[in-house]
Coordinates of C-alpha atoms in Angstrom, one line a residue:
M1 CA 0.0 0.0 0.0
A2 CA 1.0 3.7 -0.4
Q3 CA 3.2 5.3 2.3
L4 CA 1.0 7.3 4.7
I5 CA 2.4 10.5 6.1
P6 CA 0.8 10.7 9.6
E7 CA 0.7 14.5 10.1
L8 CA -2.2 16.6 9.0
S9 CA -2.0 18.8 5.9
R10 CA -2.5 22.3 7.4
T11 CA -3.2 25.8 6.0
F12 CA -2.4 29.2 7.3
S13 CA -5.9 29.8 8.7
E14 CA -5.3 27.0 11.2
Y15 CA -2.6 29.0 13.0
L16 CA -2.2 32.1 15.1
L17 CA 0.9 33.8 16.5
L18 CA 1.2 34.2 20.2
P19 CA 2.4 37.7 21.3
N20 CA 5.9 38.1 22.8
R21 CA 7.1 41.0 24.9
T22 CA 7.3 44.2 22.9
T23 CA 10.1 46.4 24.2
H24 CA 10.4 50.2 23.9
D25 CA 12.7 50.0 20.9
C26 CA 10.4 47.6 19.0
T27 CA 8.3 50.0 17.0
P28 CA 7.0 49.7 13.4
D29 CA 9.3 52.5 12.1
R30 CA 12.3 50.5 13.1
V31 CA 11.2 47.2 11.5
R32 CA 13.3 46.1 8.5
L33 CA 11.9 43.8 5.9
E34 CA 15.0 43.1 3.7
T35 CA 15.3 39.5 2.7
P36 CA 17.6 37.4 0.4
L37 CA 16.3 36.5 -3.1
V38 CA 19.1 34.1 -4.2
R39 CA 21.5 31.7 -2.6
F40 CA 24.7 32.7 -0.9
G41 CA 27.4 30.8 0.9
K42 CA 30.4 30.9 3.2
G43 CA 32.2 34.1 3.2
E44 CA 29.2 36.1 2.0
T45 CA 27.4 38.2 4.5
R46 CA 24.3 38.6 2.4
S47 CA 22.6 37.5 -0.8
P48 CA 23.8 39.0 -4.1
I49 CA 20.2 40.2 -4.6
T50 CA 18.3 41.4 -1.5
L51 CA 14.7 42.4 -1.7
S52 CA 13.6 45.5 0.2
I53 CA 10.3 43.9 0.9
P54 CA 9.4 40.2 0.9
L55 CA 6.9 40.3 -1.9
V56 CA 7.1 39.2 -5.5
S57 CA 4.3 38.9 -8.1
A58 CA 3.2 35.6 -9.6
I59 CA 4.3 34.4 -13.1
M60 CA 0.8 34.8 -14.5
Q61 CA -0.8 36.4 -17.6
S62 CA -3.4 38.2 -15.3
V63 CA -0.8 39.5 -12.9
S64 CA 2.7 40.3 -14.1
D65 CA 3.5 42.4 -17.1
D66 CA 5.8 45.4 -17.5
R67 CA 3.5 47.9 -15.6
M68 CA 3.3 45.6 -12.6
A69 CA 7.1 45.0 -12.8
V70 CA 7.8 48.8 -12.7
A71 CA 5.3 49.5 -9.9
L72 CA 6.5 46.6 -7.6
A73 CA 10.2 47.2 -8.2
R74 CA 9.7 50.8 -7.1
E75 CA 8.2 49.6 -3.9
G76 CA 11.1 47.3 -3.2
G77 CA 9.7 44.0 -4.5
L78 CA 10.1 42.1 -7.8
S79 CA 7.8 40.9 -10.6
F80 CA 8.3 37.9 -12.8
I81 CA 6.9 38.7 -16.2
F82 CA 4.7 35.8 -17.4
G83 CA 6.3 33.4 -19.9
S84 CA 3.1 32.0 -21.5
Q85 CA 3.5 34.3 -24.4
P86 CA 5.8 34.5 -27.5
I87 CA 9.5 35.1 -26.6
D88 CA 9.7 38.4 -28.5
R89 CA 6.7 39.8 -26.6
Q90 CA 8.0 38.8 -23.2
C91 CA 11.4 40.3 -24.1
E92 CA 9.8 43.6 -25.1
M93 CA 8.1 43.8 -21.7
V94 CA 11.5 43.3 -20.1
R95 CA 13.0 46.0 -22.2
R96 CA 10.3 48.5 -21.2
V97 CA 11.0 47.9 -17.5
K98 CA 14.7 48.4 -18.0
K99 CA 14.1 51.6 -20.0
F100 CA 11.7 53.0 -17.4
K101 CA 12.6 56.4 -15.9
A102 CA 10.8 57.4 -12.7
G103 CA 8.2 60.0 -13.5
F104 CA 8.0 59.3 -17.2
V105 CA 4.9 57.2 -17.8
P106 CA 4.3 55.3 -21.0
S107 CA 0.9 56.2 -22.5
D108 CA -1.6 53.3 -22.4
T109 CA -4.7 55.3 -23.5
N110 CA -4.5 56.5 -27.1
L111 CA -6.7 57.1 -30.1
R112 CA -6.5 58.3 -33.7
P113 CA -7.9 61.8 -34.9
D114 CA -10.7 60.1 -36.8
D115 CA -12.0 58.2 -33.8
K116 CA -15.2 59.5 -32.2
L117 CA -16.2 61.2 -28.9
S118 CA -17.9 57.9 -28.0
D119 CA -14.5 56.2 -28.2
I120 CA -13.1 58.8 -25.7
V121 CA -16.0 58.1 -23.3
R122 CA -15.5 54.3 -23.6
L123 CA -11.8 54.6 -22.9
K124 CA -12.3 56.8 -19.9
K125 CA -14.9 54.4 -18.5
K126 CA -12.5 51.4 -19.1
T127 CA -9.3 52.9 -17.8
G128 CA -10.3 55.8 -15.6
H129 CA -7.9 58.1 -17.5
S130 CA -9.1 61.5 -18.6
T131 CA -6.0 62.4 -20.6
V132 CA -5.9 60.7 -24.1
P133 CA -3.0 61.5 -26.4
I134 CA -4.1 61.5 -30.1
T135 CA -1.5 59.9 -32.3
E136 CA -1.3 59.4 -36.1
D137 CA -1.8 55.6 -35.8
G138 CA -3.5 55.4 -32.4
T139 CA -0.5 53.8 -30.7
S140 CA 1.4 54.8 -27.6
T141 CA 4.5 55.6 -29.7
G142 CA 2.9 57.2 -32.8
K143 CA 3.4 60.8 -34.0
L144 CA 1.5 63.1 -31.6
L145 CA -1.2 65.1 -33.3
G146 CA -3.1 66.4 -30.3
I147 CA -4.4 65.7 -26.8
V148 CA -7.9 65.3 -25.4
T149 CA -8.7 66.0 -21.7
S150 CA -12.0 66.3 -19.9
R151 CA -11.9 70.1 -20.5
D152 CA -12.0 69.7 -24.3
Y153 CA -15.6 68.4 -24.5
R154 CA -19.0 68.3 -22.9
I155 CA -20.9 65.1 -23.5
S156 CA -24.2 66.9 -23.3
R157 CA -23.4 69.3 -26.1
L158 CA -21.5 67.1 -28.6
D159 CA -22.8 64.4 -30.8
P160 CA -21.2 61.0 -29.8
Q161 CA -20.1 60.6 -33.4
T162 CA -18.1 63.8 -33.5
P163 CA -14.5 63.0 -34.6
V164 CA -11.8 63.6 -32.1
R165 CA -9.9 66.0 -34.4
A166 CA -12.9 68.5 -34.1
F167 CA -12.4 69.1 -30.3
M168 CA -8.8 67.9 -29.5
T169 CA -6.1 70.4 -28.5
P170 CA -3.8 70.3 -31.6
I171 CA -0.1 69.8 -31.4
E172 CA 0.5 73.4 -32.3
E173 CA -1.1 74.5 -29.0
I174 CA 0.6 71.9 -26.8
V175 CA 3.7 72.5 -24.6
Y176 CA 5.9 69.4 -24.8
G177 CA 9.4 68.3 -23.8
R178 CA 12.0 66.5 -25.9
E179 CA 13.3 63.0 -25.2
G180 CA 16.4 63.2 -22.9
I181 CA 14.9 65.9 -20.6
T182 CA 15.3 65.2 -16.9
L183 CA 12.4 64.8 -14.5
S184 CA 13.4 67.9 -12.7
E185 CA 13.3 69.9 -16.0
A186 CA 10.0 68.4 -17.0
N187 CA 8.4 69.3 -13.6
D188 CA 9.8 72.9 -14.0
I189 CA 8.0 73.2 -17.4
I190 CA 4.8 71.8 -15.8
W191 CA 4.8 74.4 -13.0
D192 CA 6.0 77.3 -15.2
H193 CA 3.2 76.7 -17.7
K194 CA 0.5 75.6 -15.2
L195 CA 0.1 72.3 -17.0
N196 CA -1.5 69.1 -15.7
Q197 CA 0.7 66.9 -18.0
L198 CA 3.7 67.2 -20.3
P199 CA 4.1 65.0 -23.3
I200 CA 7.7 63.9 -24.1
L201 CA 8.4 63.5 -27.8
D202 CA 11.4 62.2 -29.8
Q203 CA 13.0 64.2 -32.6
E204 CA 10.5 62.9 -35.1
G205 CA 7.5 64.0 -33.0
R206 CA 6.6 60.6 -31.8
L207 CA 5.2 60.2 -28.3
V208 CA 7.7 58.7 -25.8
S209 CA 6.0 59.2 -22.4
L210 CA 4.0 61.6 -20.3
V211 CA 4.9 63.4 -17.1
F212 CA 1.9 64.3 -14.8
R213 CA 1.7 67.1 -12.3
K214 CA -0.2 64.9 -9.8
D215 CA 2.6 62.4 -9.8
Y216 CA 5.2 64.9 -8.6
D217 CA 5.4 63.7 -5.1
A218 CA 4.8 60.0 -6.0
H219 CA 7.8 60.0 -8.3
K220 CA 10.4 61.3 -5.9
E221 CA 13.2 58.7 -5.5
N222 CA 12.2 55.7 -3.5
P223 CA 15.1 54.6 -1.3
G224 CA 13.8 51.0 -1.3
E225 CA 13.4 50.5 -5.0
M226 CA 15.1 47.5 -6.6
L227 CA 17.9 48.8 -8.9
D228 CA 20.7 47.2 -10.9
A229 CA 24.3 48.5 -11.1
H230 CA 23.2 50.9 -13.8
K231 CA 20.4 52.4 -11.7
R232 CA 17.7 50.6 -13.7
L233 CA 14.8 48.7 -12.1
L234 CA 15.2 45.0 -11.5
V235 CA 12.9 42.7 -13.4
G236 CA 12.3 38.9 -13.4
A237 CA 10.8 36.6 -16.0
G238 CA 9.3 33.2 -16.1
I239 CA 10.6 30.4 -18.3
N240 CA 9.4 26.8 -19.0
T241 CA 11.1 23.5 -19.5
R242 CA 10.3 23.3 -23.3
D243 CA 11.7 26.3 -25.1
Y244 CA 14.2 27.5 -22.5
K245 CA 17.2 27.1 -24.9
E246 CA 15.7 29.9 -27.1
R247 CA 13.9 31.9 -24.4
I248 CA 16.7 32.3 -21.9
P249 CA 19.3 33.9 -24.1
A250 CA 16.7 36.3 -25.6
L251 CA 15.6 37.3 -22.1
L252 CA 19.1 37.9 -20.9
D253 CA 19.8 40.0 -24.0
A254 CA 16.8 42.1 -23.2
G255 CA 18.2 42.8 -19.7
C256 CA 16.3 40.4 -17.5
D257 CA 17.9 40.1 -14.0
V258 CA 16.3 37.0 -12.6
L259 CA 14.8 33.9 -14.2
C260 CA 12.3 31.5 -12.6
I261 CA 11.0 28.2 -14.0
D262 CA 7.2 28.4 -14.0
S263 CA 5.9 24.9 -13.2
S264 CA 3.3 23.5 -10.9
D265 CA 5.6 20.6 -9.9
G266 CA 9.3 21.1 -9.7
F267 CA 10.2 17.6 -8.6
S268 CA 10.9 16.5 -12.2
D269 CA 13.7 15.5 -14.5
W270 CA 12.6 18.2 -17.0
Q271 CA 13.2 20.9 -14.4
K272 CA 16.6 19.4 -13.4
E273 CA 17.7 19.4 -17.1
T274 CA 16.7 23.0 -17.4
I275 CA 18.7 24.0 -14.4
E276 CA 21.7 22.0 -15.5
F277 CA 21.6 23.7 -18.9
V278 CA 21.6 27.1 -17.3
R279 CA 24.5 26.2 -15.0
R280 CA 26.5 24.7 -17.9
E281 CA 25.9 27.6 -20.3
Y282 CA 25.8 30.6 -17.9
G283 CA 27.7 29.5 -14.8
P284 CA 26.7 29.2 -11.1
D285 CA 25.7 32.8 -10.5
L286 CA 22.9 33.5 -12.9
P287 CA 19.8 33.9 -10.7
L288 CA 17.4 31.1 -11.4
G289 CA 14.5 30.1 -9.3
A290 CA 12.9 26.6 -9.4
G291 CA 9.9 24.8 -8.0
N292 CA 7.3 24.1 -6.9
V293 CA 7.9 21.5 -4.2
V294 CA 6.2 20.6 -0.9
D295 CA 8.7 18.5 1.1
E296 CA 12.4 18.0 1.8
E297 CA 12.9 15.5 -1.0
G298 CA 11.7 18.0 -3.6
F299 CA 13.8 20.8 -2.0
R300 CA 17.0 18.7 -2.0
F301 CA 16.4 17.6 -5.6
L302 CA 16.4 21.2 -6.8
A303 CA 19.1 22.4 -4.4
E304 CA 21.5 19.7 -5.8
A305 CA 20.6 20.7 -9.3
G306 CA 21.7 24.3 -8.6
A307 CA 18.5 26.4 -8.0
S308 CA 19.1 29.9 -6.7
F309 CA 15.8 29.9 -4.8
I310 CA 13.1 27.4 -4.5
K311 CA 9.3 27.9 -4.6
V312 CA 7.0 26.0 -2.2
G313 CA 3.4 25.2 -2.8
I314 CA 1.2 23.0 -4.9
G315 CA -2.5 23.5 -5.3
G316 CA -2.9 26.4 -2.8
G317 CA -3.6 29.3 -5.2
S318 CA -7.0 30.8 -5.1
I319 CA -7.5 30.0 -8.8
C320 CA -5.7 26.6 -8.7
I321 CA -7.7 23.4 -8.8
T322 CA -4.8 21.0 -9.1
R323 CA -5.8 19.3 -5.8
E324 CA -9.3 18.8 -7.1
Q325 CA -8.3 17.5 -10.5
K326 CA -5.3 15.4 -9.6
G327 CA -5.3 14.8 -5.8
I328 CA -1.8 16.2 -5.7
G329 CA -0.5 18.8 -3.2
R330 CA -0.2 19.7 0.5
G331 CA -1.6 22.3 2.8
Q332 CA 0.6 25.4 2.4
A333 CA 1.5 25.8 6.0
S334 CA 2.6 22.2 6.4
A335 CA 4.6 22.3 3.1
L336 CA 6.3 25.6 4.0
M337 CA 7.4 24.5 7.5
D338 CA 8.7 21.2 6.2
V339 CA 10.8 22.8 3.4
A340 CA 12.0 25.6 5.7
A341 CA 13.4 22.9 8.1
A342 CA 15.0 21.2 5.1
R343 CA 16.6 24.5 3.9
D344 CA 18.1 25.1 7.4
R345 CA 19.5 21.6 7.5
W346 CA 21.0 22.1 4.0
A347 CA 22.6 25.3 5.1
E348 CA 24.2 23.6 8.1
E349 CA 25.5 20.7 6.0
T350 CA 26.8 22.7 3.0
G351 CA 27.3 26.2 4.2
T352 CA 25.0 27.5 1.5
Y353 CA 21.7 29.2 2.2
I354 CA 19.0 28.8 -0.4
P355 CA 16.0 31.1 0.1
I356 CA 12.5 29.7 -0.2
C357 CA 9.5 31.4 -1.6
S358 CA 6.0 30.6 -0.3
D359 CA 3.7 30.5 -3.4
G360 CA 0.0 30.2 -2.7
G361 CA -2.4 29.9 0.1
I362 CA -2.4 33.6 1.1
V363 CA -5.9 34.9 1.7
H364 CA -5.5 37.6 4.3
D365 CA -2.6 40.0 5.1
Y366 CA -2.0 38.2 8.4
H367 CA -1.3 35.0 6.4
M368 CA 1.8 36.8 5.0
V369 CA 3.2 37.2 8.5
L370 CA 2.5 33.6 9.3
A371 CA 4.2 32.5 6.2
L372 CA 7.3 34.6 7.0
A373 CA 7.3 33.3 10.6
M374 CA 7.1 29.7 9.3
G375 CA 10.3 30.2 7.4
A376 CA 9.5 31.8 4.0
D377 CA 12.2 34.3 2.9
F378 CA 9.7 35.9 0.5
L379 CA 6.2 35.4 -0.8
M380 CA 4.9 35.0 -4.4
L381 CA 1.4 36.5 -4.7
G382 CA -1.1 36.3 -7.6
R383 CA -4.6 37.2 -6.4
Y384 CA -3.2 40.0 -4.1
F385 CA -1.6 41.9 -7.0
A386 CA -4.3 41.0 -9.6
R387 CA -6.6 43.5 -7.8
F388 CA -4.5 46.6 -8.5
D389 CA -4.5 49.2 -11.3
E390 CA -1.1 48.0 -12.5
S391 CA -2.2 44.4 -13.3
P392 CA -2.7 43.7 -17.0
T393 CA -6.4 42.8 -16.8
R394 CA -9.6 44.8 -17.4
R395 CA -11.5 46.6 -14.7
V396 CA -15.2 45.8 -15.1
L397 CA -18.5 46.5 -13.3
F398 CA -19.9 43.3 -12.0
N399 CA -23.1 43.2 -9.9
G400 CA -22.7 46.9 -9.1
T401 CA -19.1 46.5 -7.9
Y402 CA -15.8 47.1 -9.7
V403 CA -13.7 44.0 -10.1
K404 CA -10.7 42.9 -12.1
E405 CA -10.4 39.7 -14.2
Y406 CA -8.1 37.0 -12.8
W407 CA -7.4 33.6 -14.4
G408 CA -5.1 30.8 -13.7
E409 CA -2.3 29.6 -16.0
G410 CA -3.9 26.2 -16.0
S411 CA -7.3 27.6 -17.2
N412 CA -8.6 27.2 -20.7
R413 CA -8.2 31.0 -21.1
A414 CA -4.4 30.9 -20.5
R415 CA -3.8 27.4 -21.8
N416 CA -0.2 27.4 -20.4
W417 CA 0.3 23.7 -20.8
Q418 CA 4.0 24.1 -20.4
R419 CA 3.5 24.9 -16.7
Y420 CA 1.8 21.6 -16.2
D421 CA 4.1 19.7 -18.6
D422 CA 4.5 16.0 -17.7
G423 CA 6.5 15.1 -20.8
G424 CA 3.4 14.2 -22.8
S425 CA 1.8 15.4 -26.0
G426 CA 2.2 19.1 -25.4
Q427 CA -1.4 20.1 -24.9
M428 CA -4.0 20.5 -22.1
H429 CA -6.4 17.7 -21.6
F430 CA -8.1 19.2 -18.6
E431 CA -8.0 22.5 -16.6
E432 CA -6.0 23.0 -13.4
G433 CA -7.1 26.7 -13.0
V434 CA -10.2 28.8 -13.2
D435 CA -11.3 32.0 -14.8
S436 CA -12.6 34.5 -12.2
Y437 CA -12.9 38.0 -10.8
V438 CA -11.2 39.6 -7.8
P439 CA -12.4 42.8 -6.1
Y440 CA -10.8 45.9 -7.5
A441 CA -8.5 47.6 -4.9
G442 CA -6.9 50.6 -6.6
K443 CA -3.2 51.5 -6.7
L444 CA -0.5 49.1 -5.8
S445 CA 1.5 51.6 -3.8
D446 CA -1.4 52.4 -1.5
N447 CA -2.3 48.8 -0.8
V448 CA 1.3 47.6 -0.3
L449 CA 1.8 50.4 2.2
T450 CA -1.2 49.2 4.2
T451 CA -0.1 45.6 4.0
L452 CA 3.5 46.3 5.1
A453 CA 2.1 48.4 8.0
K454 CA 0.2 45.3 9.2
I455 CA 3.2 43.1 8.8
K456 CA 5.4 45.4 10.8
A457 CA 2.8 45.9 13.6
T458 CA 2.5 42.1 13.9
M459 CA 6.3 41.7 14.0
C460 CA 6.5 44.2 16.8
A461 CA 3.8 42.2 18.7
C462 CA 6.2 39.2 18.3
G463 CA 9.2 41.2 19.6
A464 CA 10.9 41.1 16.2
L465 CA 12.6 43.9 14.3
D466 CA 13.6 41.9 11.2
L467 CA 12.6 38.6 9.5
D468 CA 15.4 36.6 11.1
Q469 CA 14.2 37.6 14.5
L470 CA 10.6 36.8 13.5
Q471 CA 11.5 33.3 12.6
E472 CA 13.6 32.9 15.7
K473 CA 11.0 34.3 18.2
A474 CA 7.6 33.5 16.7
R475 CA 5.4 31.1 18.6
L476 CA 2.6 29.4 16.7
V477 CA -0.6 27.8 18.0
V478 CA -3.1 25.6 16.2
V479 CA -6.6 27.0 16.4
S480 CA -9.9 25.2 16.6
P481 CA -12.8 25.9 14.3
T482 CA -14.6 27.6 17.2
S483 CA -11.7 29.9 18.0
I484 CA -11.6 30.9 14.3
V485 CA -15.2 32.1 14.6
E486 CA -14.3 33.9 17.9
G487 CA -11.5 35.8 16.1
G488 CA -13.9 37.7 13.9
A489 CA -16.7 40.0 14.7
H490 CA -19.4 37.9 16.3
D491 CA -22.5 38.1 18.5
V492 CA -23.2 41.7 17.5
I493 CA -25.6 43.5 15.1
H494 CA -23.5 45.1 12.3
K495 CA -24.3 48.7 11.5
E496 CA -25.2 49.4 7.9
S497 CA -22.6 51.7 6.3
D498 CA -24.1 55.2 5.8
M499 CA -21.7 57.5 4.0
G500 CA -24.2 60.4 4.3
S501 CA -24.3 60.5 8.1

């Protein structure tokens, strides 16, 4: 008969942290969240790449593109641009991140002069943006012919079929800057001319980017942002175990800083062969994550192969149905604690520390602290980041509430069969993910700020000023179903929200 593992498969919701003594010097403003991203060994005091915050975005079509990568890197985390797309498209996203300059925003809302007022209204409703650059070909990099803002039209007085050229502000009346201008110079022009935005054009008059007055404070240099040696933002990318020999060199040529094998199950010969190829062709130092695994055997398999970090978790994602479809996986808390213990034993035996990433199972912000206390060096999040403006999906009105689309890589929509590759025919025979919505939550920066505040407050309650201290001092207790109910609001009559009172 099959081997039976006696311990229960547990999730984060089955645990709480017990408070420790909080001393006078243990305050949220003193908490540090730096954490290693890739392996380091004897003689090295820290990882070659250290995250400012322990958050990375999932390798998913509905989560991580270049906009997400820019926003998260500026907050101190890292995005892995999804690999379930043609190589050239993924590389172009990487290039856009590496070319990003703080304060210079690529336009993502554009129309042609022969488009109609109805198109302006539709775009504004879809994106929430009131500034629409009008380019010759309707692209974000076309020759700029004019700009439309909410001051250029009144819906009640114009026929919806009125062409944009009839009411746009033409290029002859627009103040603009030339490519190469500094952010300080651009902001001086904005203030001197009392503008709300400044288009930046190249020498041929093509639109390069926009600088907005409202972003002045937001685009001040962020001391925690993730930068390379050339002061460019760091960006990661997902690869698979099929076309890696073509995809990896192209991504590296585009400037990608970190690679990660995107797979639902990392305990496979295909993943080992991919890692061995990278180590043979590019040496031991190229950052390459691998996974996913749920126990010590899987961790050691990938550690011996040469992984730079290892992802933990199978079937715990909010849109993942691997456990339902295949009966494969493990409760995320149990998997994480098992692999964390294996990582520590590996470090003692070899002198090399290999960071682990908890991937899946995070529902509430407090789950993040639990995962970090249980041994995760950083967390990979999908649903969390999919809710924000910067994710690549549409914001739609659903049952009176704004939501964003969110689908799994194993869904029929994504059809990322490479992620679930078992060496078979190269196609999907059944789904391992669903197509869904998540509540729209606004800007990434605002939400991450709140989440980090919660994490820091909880760490102080545990008497910890950094993640090492948290893992050292944290005390966990298993909760009963009844105590879970007790932990929320109960036995009261909830007031109806009345914004007018």
